[in-house]
Every structure is written in structure tokens, then in C-alpha cells.
PDB file of C-alpha atoms and ligand atoms in Angstrom:
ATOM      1  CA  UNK A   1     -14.221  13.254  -7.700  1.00  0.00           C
ATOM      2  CA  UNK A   2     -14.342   9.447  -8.199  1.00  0.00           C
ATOM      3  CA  UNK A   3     -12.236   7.362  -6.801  1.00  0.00           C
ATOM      4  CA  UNK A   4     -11.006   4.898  -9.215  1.00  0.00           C
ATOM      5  CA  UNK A   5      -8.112   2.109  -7.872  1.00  0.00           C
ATOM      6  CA  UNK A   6      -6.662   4.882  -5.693  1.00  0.00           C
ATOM      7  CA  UNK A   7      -6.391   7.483  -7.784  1.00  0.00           C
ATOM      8  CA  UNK A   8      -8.509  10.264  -8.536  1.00  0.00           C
ATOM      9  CA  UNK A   9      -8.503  12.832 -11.533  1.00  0.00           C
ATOM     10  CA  UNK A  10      -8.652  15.968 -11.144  1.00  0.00           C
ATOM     11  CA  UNK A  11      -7.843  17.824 -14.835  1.00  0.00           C
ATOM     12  CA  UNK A  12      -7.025  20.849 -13.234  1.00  0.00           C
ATOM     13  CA  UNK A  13      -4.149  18.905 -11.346  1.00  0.00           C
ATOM     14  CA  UNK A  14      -3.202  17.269 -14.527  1.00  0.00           C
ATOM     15  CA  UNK A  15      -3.348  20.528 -16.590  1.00  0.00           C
ATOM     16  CA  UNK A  16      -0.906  21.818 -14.369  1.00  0.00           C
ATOM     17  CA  UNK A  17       1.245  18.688 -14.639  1.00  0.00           C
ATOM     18  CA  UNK A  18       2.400  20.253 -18.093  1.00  0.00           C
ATOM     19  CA  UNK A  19       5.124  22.605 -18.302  1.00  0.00           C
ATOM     20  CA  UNK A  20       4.190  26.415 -18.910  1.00  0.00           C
ATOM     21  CA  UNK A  21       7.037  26.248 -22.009  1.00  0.00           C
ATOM     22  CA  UNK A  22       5.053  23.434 -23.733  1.00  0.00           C
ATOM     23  CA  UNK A  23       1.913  25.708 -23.824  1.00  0.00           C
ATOM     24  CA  UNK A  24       3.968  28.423 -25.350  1.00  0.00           C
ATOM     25  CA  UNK A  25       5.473  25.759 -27.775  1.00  0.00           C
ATOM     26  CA  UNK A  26       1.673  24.562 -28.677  1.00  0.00           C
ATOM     27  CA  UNK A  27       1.029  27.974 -29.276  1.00  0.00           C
ATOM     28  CA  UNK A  28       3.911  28.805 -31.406  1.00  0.00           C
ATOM     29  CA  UNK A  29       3.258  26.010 -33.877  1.00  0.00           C
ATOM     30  CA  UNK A  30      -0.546  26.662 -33.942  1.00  0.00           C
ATOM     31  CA  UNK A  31       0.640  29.911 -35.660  1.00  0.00           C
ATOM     32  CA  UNK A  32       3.118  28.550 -37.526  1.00  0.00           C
ATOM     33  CA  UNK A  33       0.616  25.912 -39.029  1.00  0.00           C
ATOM     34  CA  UNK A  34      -1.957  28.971 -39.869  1.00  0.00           C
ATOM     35  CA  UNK A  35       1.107  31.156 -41.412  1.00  0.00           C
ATOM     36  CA  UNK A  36       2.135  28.290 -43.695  1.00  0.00           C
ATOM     37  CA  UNK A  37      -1.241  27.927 -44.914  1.00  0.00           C
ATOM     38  CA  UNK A  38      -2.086  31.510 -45.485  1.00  0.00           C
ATOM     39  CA  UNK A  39       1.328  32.554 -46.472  1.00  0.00           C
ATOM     40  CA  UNK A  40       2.837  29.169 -48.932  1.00  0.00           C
ATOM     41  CA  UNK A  41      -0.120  26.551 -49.279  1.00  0.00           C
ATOM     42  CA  UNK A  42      -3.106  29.232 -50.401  1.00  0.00           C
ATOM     43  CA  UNK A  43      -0.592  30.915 -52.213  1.00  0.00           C
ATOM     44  CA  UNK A  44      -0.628  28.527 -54.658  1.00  0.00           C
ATOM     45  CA  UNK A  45      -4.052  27.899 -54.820  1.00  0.00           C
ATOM     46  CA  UNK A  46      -5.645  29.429 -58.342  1.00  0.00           C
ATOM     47  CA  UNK A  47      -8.747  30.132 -56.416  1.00  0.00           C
ATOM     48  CA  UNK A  48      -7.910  30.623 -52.650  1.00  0.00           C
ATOM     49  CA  UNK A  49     -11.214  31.110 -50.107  1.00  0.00           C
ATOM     50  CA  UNK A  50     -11.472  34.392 -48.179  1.00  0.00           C
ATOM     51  CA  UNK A  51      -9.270  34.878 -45.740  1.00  0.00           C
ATOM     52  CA  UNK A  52     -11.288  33.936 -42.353  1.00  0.00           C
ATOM     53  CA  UNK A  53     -12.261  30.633 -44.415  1.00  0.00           C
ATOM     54  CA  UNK A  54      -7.932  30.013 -44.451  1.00  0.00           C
ATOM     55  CA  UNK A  55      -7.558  31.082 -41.217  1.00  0.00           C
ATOM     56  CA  UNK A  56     -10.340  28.368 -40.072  1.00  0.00           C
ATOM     57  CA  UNK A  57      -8.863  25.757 -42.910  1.00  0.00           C
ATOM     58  CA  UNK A  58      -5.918  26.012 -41.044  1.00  0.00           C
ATOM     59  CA  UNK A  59      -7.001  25.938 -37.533  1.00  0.00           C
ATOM     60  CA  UNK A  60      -7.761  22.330 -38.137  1.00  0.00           C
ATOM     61  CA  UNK A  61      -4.551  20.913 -38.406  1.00  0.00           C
ATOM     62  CA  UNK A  62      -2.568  23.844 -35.712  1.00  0.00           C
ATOM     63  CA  UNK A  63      -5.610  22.696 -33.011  1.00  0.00           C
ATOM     64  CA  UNK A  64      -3.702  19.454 -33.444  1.00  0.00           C
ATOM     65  CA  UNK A  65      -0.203  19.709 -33.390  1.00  0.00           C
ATOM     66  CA  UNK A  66      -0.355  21.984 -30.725  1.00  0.00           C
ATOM     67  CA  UNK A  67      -2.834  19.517 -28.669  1.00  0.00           C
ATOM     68  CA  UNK A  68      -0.202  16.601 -29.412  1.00  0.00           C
ATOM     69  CA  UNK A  69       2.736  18.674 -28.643  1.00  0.00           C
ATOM     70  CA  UNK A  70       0.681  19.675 -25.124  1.00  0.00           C
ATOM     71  CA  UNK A  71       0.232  15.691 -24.716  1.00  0.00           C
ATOM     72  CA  UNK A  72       3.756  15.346 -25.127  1.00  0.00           C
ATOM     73  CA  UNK A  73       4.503  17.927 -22.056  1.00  0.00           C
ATOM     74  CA  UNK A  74       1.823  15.759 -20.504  1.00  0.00           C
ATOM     75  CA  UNK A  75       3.402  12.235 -21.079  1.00  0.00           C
ATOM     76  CA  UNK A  76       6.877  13.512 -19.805  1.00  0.00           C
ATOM     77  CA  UNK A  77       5.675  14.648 -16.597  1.00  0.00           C
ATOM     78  CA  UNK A  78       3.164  12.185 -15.922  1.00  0.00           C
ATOM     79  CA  UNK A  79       5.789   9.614 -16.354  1.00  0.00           C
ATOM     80  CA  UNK A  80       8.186  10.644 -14.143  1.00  0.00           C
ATOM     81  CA  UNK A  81       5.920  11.207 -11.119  1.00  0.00           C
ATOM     82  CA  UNK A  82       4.949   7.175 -11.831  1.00  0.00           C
ATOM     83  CA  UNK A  83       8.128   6.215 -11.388  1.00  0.00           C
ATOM     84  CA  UNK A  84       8.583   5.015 -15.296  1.00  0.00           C
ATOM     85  CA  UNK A  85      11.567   5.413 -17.634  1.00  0.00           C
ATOM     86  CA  UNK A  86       9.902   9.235 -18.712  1.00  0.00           C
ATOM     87  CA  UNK A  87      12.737  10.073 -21.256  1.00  0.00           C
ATOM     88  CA  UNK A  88      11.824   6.876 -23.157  1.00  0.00           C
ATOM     89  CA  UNK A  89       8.166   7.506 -23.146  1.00  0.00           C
ATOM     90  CA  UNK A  90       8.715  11.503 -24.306  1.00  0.00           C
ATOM     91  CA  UNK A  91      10.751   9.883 -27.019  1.00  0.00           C
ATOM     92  CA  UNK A  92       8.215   7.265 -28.006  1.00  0.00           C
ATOM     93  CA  UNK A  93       5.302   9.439 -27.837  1.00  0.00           C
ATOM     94  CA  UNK A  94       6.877  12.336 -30.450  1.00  0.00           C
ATOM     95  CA  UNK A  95       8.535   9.573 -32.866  1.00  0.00           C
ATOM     96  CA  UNK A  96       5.992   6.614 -32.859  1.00  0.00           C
ATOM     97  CA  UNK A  97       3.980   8.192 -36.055  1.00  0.00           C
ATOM     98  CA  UNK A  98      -0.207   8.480 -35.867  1.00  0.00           C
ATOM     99  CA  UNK A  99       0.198   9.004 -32.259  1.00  0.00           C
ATOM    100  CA  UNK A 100       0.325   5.473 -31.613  1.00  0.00           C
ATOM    101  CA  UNK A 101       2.862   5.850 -29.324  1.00  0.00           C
ATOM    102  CA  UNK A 102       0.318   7.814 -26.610  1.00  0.00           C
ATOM    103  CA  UNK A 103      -1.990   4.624 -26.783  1.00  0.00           C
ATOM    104  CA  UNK A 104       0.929   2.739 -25.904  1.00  0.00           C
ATOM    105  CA  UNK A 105       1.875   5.218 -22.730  1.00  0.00           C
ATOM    106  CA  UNK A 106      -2.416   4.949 -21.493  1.00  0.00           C
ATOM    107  CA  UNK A 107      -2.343   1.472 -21.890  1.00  0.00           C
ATOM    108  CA  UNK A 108       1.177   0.485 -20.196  1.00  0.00           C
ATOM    109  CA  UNK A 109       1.914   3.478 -17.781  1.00  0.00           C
ATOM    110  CA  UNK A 110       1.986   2.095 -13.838  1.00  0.00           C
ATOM    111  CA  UNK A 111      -0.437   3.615 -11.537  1.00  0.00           C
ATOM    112  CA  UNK A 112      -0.309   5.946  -8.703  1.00  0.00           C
ATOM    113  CA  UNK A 113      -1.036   4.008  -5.494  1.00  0.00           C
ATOM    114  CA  UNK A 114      -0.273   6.650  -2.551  1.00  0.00           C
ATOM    115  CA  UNK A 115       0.916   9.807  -1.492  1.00  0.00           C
ATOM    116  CA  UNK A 116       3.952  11.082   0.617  1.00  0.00           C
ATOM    117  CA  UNK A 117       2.851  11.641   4.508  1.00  0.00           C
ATOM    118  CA  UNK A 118       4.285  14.648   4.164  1.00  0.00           C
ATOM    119  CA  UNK A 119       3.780  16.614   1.091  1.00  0.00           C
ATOM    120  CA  UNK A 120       0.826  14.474  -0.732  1.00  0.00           C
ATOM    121  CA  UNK A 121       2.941  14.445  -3.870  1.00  0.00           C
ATOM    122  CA  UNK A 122       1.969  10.911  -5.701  1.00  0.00           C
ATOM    123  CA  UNK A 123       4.672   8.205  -4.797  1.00  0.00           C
ATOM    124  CA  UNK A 124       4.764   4.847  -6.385  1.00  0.00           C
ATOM    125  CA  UNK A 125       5.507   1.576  -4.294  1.00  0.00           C
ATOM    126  CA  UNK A 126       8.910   1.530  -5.896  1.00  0.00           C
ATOM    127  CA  UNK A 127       9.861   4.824  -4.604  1.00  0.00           C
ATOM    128  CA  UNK A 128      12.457   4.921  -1.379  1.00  0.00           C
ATOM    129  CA  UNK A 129      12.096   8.838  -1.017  1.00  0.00           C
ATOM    130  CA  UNK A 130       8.999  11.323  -2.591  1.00  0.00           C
ATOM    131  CA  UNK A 131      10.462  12.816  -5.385  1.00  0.00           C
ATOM    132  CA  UNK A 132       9.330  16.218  -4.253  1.00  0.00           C
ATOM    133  CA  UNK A 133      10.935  16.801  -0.435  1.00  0.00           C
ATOM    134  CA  UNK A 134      12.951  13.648  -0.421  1.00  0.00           C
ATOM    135  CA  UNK A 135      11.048  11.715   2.491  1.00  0.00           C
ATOM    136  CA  UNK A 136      12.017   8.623   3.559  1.00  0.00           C
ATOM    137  CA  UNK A 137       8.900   6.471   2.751  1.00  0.00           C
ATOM    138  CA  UNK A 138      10.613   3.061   3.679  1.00  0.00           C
ATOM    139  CA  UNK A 139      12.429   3.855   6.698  1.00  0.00           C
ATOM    140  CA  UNK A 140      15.010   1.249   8.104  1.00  0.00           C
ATOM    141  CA  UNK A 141      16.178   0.998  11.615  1.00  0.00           C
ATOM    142  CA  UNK A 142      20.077   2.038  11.862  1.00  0.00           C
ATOM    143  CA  UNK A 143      21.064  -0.700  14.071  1.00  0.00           C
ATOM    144  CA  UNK A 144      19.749  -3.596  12.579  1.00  0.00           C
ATOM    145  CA  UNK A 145      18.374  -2.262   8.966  1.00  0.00           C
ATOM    146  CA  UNK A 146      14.886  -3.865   9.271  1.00  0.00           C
ATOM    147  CA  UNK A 147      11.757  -1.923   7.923  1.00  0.00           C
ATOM    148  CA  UNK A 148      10.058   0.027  10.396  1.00  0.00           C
ATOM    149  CA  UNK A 149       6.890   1.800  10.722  1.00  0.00           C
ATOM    150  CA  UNK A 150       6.403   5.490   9.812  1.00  0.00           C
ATOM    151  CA  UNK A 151       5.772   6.991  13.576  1.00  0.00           C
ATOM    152  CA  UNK A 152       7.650   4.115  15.299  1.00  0.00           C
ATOM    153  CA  UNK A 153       9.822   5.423  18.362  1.00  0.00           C
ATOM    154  CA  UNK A 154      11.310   2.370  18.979  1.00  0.00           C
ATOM    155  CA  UNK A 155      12.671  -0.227  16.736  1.00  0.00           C
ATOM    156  CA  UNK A 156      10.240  -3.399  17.339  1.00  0.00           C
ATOM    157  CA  UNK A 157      13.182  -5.854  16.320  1.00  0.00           C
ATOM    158  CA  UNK A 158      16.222  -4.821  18.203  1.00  0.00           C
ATOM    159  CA  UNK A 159      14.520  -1.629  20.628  1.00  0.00           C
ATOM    160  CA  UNK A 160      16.706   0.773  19.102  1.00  0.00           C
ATOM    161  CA  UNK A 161      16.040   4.176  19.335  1.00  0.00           C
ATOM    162  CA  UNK A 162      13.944   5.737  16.195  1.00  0.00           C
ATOM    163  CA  UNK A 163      13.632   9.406  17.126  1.00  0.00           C
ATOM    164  CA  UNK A 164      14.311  11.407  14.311  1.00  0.00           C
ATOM    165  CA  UNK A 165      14.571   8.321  11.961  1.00  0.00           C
ATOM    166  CA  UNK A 166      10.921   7.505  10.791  1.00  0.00           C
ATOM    167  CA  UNK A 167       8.473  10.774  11.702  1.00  0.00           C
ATOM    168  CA  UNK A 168       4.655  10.429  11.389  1.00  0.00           C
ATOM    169  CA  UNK A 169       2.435  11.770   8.881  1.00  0.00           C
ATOM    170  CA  UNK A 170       2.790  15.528   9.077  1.00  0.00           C
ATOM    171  CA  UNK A 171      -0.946  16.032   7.037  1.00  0.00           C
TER     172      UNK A 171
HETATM  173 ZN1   ZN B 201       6.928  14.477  -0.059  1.00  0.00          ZN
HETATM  174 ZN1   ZN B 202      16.235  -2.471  14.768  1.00  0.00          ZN
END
């Protein structure tokens, strides 16, 4: 994989980022796309094609509701492992019409610089705890609340006592 400003792509990772329900949701309107052409817009026609030609006629359009709806289970996650306002950006990205509003979210959404010592899960620098097993990633000493060092034993400042308060990378 290439590293690119810290963070690398992997699509299987970000495949997995979206939510099994979305995929059944995709799915679900891909059909419902192809039924409304075969059963109410062909209907209609004086002349309609064979049948495999409406099936394919309408594959066109399902292939890409169901891909935006998948982007949309995409955008919500990805957004809330950055750190960003994630119910906004699910909002924008299914109301902002000719999918404008995903070009907005890959232009503007913050990157992922690091990854918990203890899990790996992505953290942003404005996280206090990983979002996934609640580690402390800016530990304070207790006595005199300065930041310390993850793996200190001793608080540099005021020699307090750290056990417990600020482990070391467990990976
Ligand atoms: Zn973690
Ligand atoms: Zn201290």
C-alpha cells in the first residue's frame, strides 16, 4: 500500500467501513428501480424492447442509486471515525442534489493522522480517548494536570506517581 500523508487505503478496510444494512438498502432499491421500469415505465411504452433489453435499460439507473446510497453508508462512517460533524455530512450528502454534496465531503473531510496504541483504530489529533476502547490518548498527570507521555512512570513536572495512569503502546 502507499503511504500517502499518513494514511494508507486499503478498499477492503473501507468497504467494510459501510454498514451491512446499507448494502441490503442498495440492493433493495436496485430492484425497486428495475421493477418500476419493467412493471410502470415499459408498460406504457407502445413498443417496449424484450425483456432482458428492460432488465439491462434499467440496470443503468438501479447500479446508481444503489452505488450513491452505498456512498452514503460510506460518508457517515467515514466521518465519524475523522472526528467531523458525521450527521451533518450524511445529511448533506443525500439532500445536496447531483451528488454535489460527496465532492464537498472529499474535498473538506479532515484527515486521519494516527492510530490508538492500543487498538490501531484511526484517531484524529482532536480526539482525548479512541473512539473504539476509550483510551486515554492525552494523558494528564493527577496531581498537577500537565500532559504526560504515554509509558511515563513518573510525572516529569511534579514526580508524581503515573502507574496505571498513562500505559505504553500495547501493539
Ligand atoms: Zn483504541
Ligand atoms: Zn505532575
Amino acid at each position: 500500500m502507499t503511504q500517502t500523508s499518513g494514511e494508507r487505503f486499503n478498499l477492503g478496510e473501507e468497504l467494510n467501513l459501510i454498514p451491512q444494512a446499507m448494502y441490503f438498502v442498495a440492493v433493495i432499491a436496485f430492484l425497486g428501480i428495475e421493477a418500476l421500469f419493467i412493471l410502470v415505465v415499459f408498460r406504457q411504452h407502445p413498443h417496449p424492447p424484450a425483456l432482458i433489453l428492460q432488465i439491462l435499460v434499467a440496470a443503468l439507473p438501479g447500479s446508481v442509486l444503489g452505488f450513491l446510497l452505498l456512498l452514503v453508508g460510506y460518508v457517515n462512517r467515514d466521518a465519524k471515525r475523522r472526528g467531523m460533524n458525521y450527521m451533518m455530512w450524511t445529511f448533506l450528502v443525500l439532500f445536496i442534489p447531483n451528488a454535489i454534496g460527496y465532492i464537498i465531503y472529499f474535498l473538506l473531510r479532515q484527515p486521519i493522522v494516527g492510530k490508538c496504541p492500543q487498538c490501531a483504530a484511526p484517531t484524529n489529533p482532536s480526539f482525548n480517548f479512541c473512539s473504539k476502547c476509550k483510551f486515554n490518548l492525552h494523558p494528564a498527570c493527577p496531581q498537577c494536570h500537565r500532559a504526560i507521555e504515554l509509558g511515563a512512570v513518573f510525572c516529569p513536572y511534579c514526580s508524581a506517581d503515573l502507574k496505571g495512569i498513562a500505559p505504553a503502546s500495547q501493539i
